[in-house]
Structure formats: C-alpha cells, structure tokens
PDB file of C-alpha atoms in Angstrom:
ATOM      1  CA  UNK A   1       0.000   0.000   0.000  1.00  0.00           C
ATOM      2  CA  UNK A   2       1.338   3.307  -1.007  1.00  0.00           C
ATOM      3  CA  UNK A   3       1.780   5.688   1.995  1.00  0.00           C
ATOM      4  CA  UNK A   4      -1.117   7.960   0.809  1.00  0.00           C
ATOM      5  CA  UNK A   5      -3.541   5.326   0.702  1.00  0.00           C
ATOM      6  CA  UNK A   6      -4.193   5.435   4.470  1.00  0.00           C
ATOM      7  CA  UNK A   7      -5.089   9.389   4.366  1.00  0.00           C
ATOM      8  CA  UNK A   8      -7.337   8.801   1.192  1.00  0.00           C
ATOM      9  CA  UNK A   9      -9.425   5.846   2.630  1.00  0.00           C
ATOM     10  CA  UNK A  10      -9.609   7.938   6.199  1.00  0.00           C
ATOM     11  CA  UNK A  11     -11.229  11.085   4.375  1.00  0.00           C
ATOM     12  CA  UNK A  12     -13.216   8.993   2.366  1.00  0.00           C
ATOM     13  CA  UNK A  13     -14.839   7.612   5.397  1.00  0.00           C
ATOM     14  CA  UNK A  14     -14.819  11.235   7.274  1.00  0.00           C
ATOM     15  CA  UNK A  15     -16.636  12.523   4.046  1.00  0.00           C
ATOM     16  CA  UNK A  16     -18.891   9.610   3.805  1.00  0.00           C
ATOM     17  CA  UNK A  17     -17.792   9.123  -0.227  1.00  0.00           C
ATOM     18  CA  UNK A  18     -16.217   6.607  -2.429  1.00  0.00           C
ATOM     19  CA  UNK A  19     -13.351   5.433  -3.003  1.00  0.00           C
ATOM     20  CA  UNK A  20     -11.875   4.930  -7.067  1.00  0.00           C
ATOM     21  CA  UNK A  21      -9.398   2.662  -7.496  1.00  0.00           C
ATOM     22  CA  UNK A  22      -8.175   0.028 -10.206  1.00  0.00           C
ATOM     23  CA  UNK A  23      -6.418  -2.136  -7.254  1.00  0.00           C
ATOM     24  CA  UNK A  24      -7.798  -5.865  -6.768  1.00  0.00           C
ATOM     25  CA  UNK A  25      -8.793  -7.078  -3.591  1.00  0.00           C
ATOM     26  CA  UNK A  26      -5.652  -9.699  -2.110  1.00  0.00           C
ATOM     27  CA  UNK A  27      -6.963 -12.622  -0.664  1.00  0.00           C
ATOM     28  CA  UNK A  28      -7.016 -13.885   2.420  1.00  0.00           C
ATOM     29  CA  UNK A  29      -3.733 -14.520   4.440  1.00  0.00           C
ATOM     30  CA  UNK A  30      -1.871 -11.487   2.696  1.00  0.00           C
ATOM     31  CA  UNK A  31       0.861  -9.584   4.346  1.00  0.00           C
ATOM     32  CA  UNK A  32      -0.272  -6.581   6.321  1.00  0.00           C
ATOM     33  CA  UNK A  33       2.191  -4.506   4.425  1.00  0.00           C
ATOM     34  CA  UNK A  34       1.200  -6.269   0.966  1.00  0.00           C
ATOM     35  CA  UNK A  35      -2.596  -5.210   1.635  1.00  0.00           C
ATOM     36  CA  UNK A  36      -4.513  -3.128  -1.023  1.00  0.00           C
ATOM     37  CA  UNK A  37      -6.711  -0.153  -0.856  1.00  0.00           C
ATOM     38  CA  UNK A  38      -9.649  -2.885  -1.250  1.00  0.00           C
ATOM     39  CA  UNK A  39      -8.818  -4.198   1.509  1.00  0.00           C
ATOM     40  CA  UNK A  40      -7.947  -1.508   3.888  1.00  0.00           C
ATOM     41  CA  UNK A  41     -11.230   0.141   2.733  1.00  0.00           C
ATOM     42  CA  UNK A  42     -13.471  -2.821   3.632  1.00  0.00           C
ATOM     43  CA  UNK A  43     -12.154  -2.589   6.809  1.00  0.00           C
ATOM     44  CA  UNK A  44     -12.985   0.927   7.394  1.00  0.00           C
ATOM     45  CA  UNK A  45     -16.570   0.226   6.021  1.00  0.00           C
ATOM     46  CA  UNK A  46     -15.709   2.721   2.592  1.00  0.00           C
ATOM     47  CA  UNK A  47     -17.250   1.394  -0.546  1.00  0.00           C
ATOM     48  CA  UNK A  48     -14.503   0.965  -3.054  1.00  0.00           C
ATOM     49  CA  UNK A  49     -15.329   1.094  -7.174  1.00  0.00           C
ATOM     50  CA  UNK A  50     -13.338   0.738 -10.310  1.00  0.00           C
ATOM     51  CA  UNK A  51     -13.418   4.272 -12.537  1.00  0.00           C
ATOM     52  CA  UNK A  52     -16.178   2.534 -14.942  1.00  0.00           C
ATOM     53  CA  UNK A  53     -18.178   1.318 -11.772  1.00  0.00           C
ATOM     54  CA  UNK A  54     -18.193   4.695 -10.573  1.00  0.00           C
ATOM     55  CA  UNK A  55     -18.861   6.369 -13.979  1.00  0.00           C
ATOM     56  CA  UNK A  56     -22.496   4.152 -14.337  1.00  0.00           C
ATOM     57  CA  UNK A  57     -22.942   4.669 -10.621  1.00  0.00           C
ATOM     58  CA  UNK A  58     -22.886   8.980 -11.425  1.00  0.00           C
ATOM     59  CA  UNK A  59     -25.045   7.725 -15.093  1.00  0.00           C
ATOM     60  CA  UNK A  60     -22.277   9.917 -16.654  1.00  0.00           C
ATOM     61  CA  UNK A  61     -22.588   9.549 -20.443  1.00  0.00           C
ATOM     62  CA  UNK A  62     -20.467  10.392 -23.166  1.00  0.00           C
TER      63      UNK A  62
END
C-alpha cells in the first residue's frame, strides 16, 4: 500500500464518499504490508469502485 492510501481511505470515510481505485482485492492470508486499498477500505466500512463502476454509478454519459 502506497503511503497515501491510508489518508485517502480515512477522508473517504470522514466525508462519507467513495473510493476509485483500479487495485484488486488480495486474498485472504496477505501480508499486512502487501494489503490493497480494497482491503484496507473494507475494513474501514468505505465502498470501493473501479473508474467505470463509478462512472455508471454517477449515469455519466459520453
């Protein structure tokens, strides 16, 4: 996990808002410092969507 991860996934859940990110969920038995923001974010109870996910979730349209 990058060392701004943390702070992004902590204001998302202050803000109450999403999180956008392309990362896959590790599975279980990973490495606390291998962990991705999936998984952190679960944690924390922050939704977490990939950029298209969250593009149909706003019904943007191009």
């Amino acid at each position: 996990m990058n060392e701004a991860d943390p702070f992004v996934i902590a204001h998302a859940k202050f803000e109450g808002s999403d999180v956008v990110s392309e990362e896959n969920r590790k599975g279980p038995g990973v490495i606390d410092k291998n962990l991705k923001i999936p998984n952190v974010a679960d944690e924390h109870q922050v939704r977490v969507l990939k950029f298209f996910d969250y593009v149909r979730t706003e019904g943007w349209s191009f």
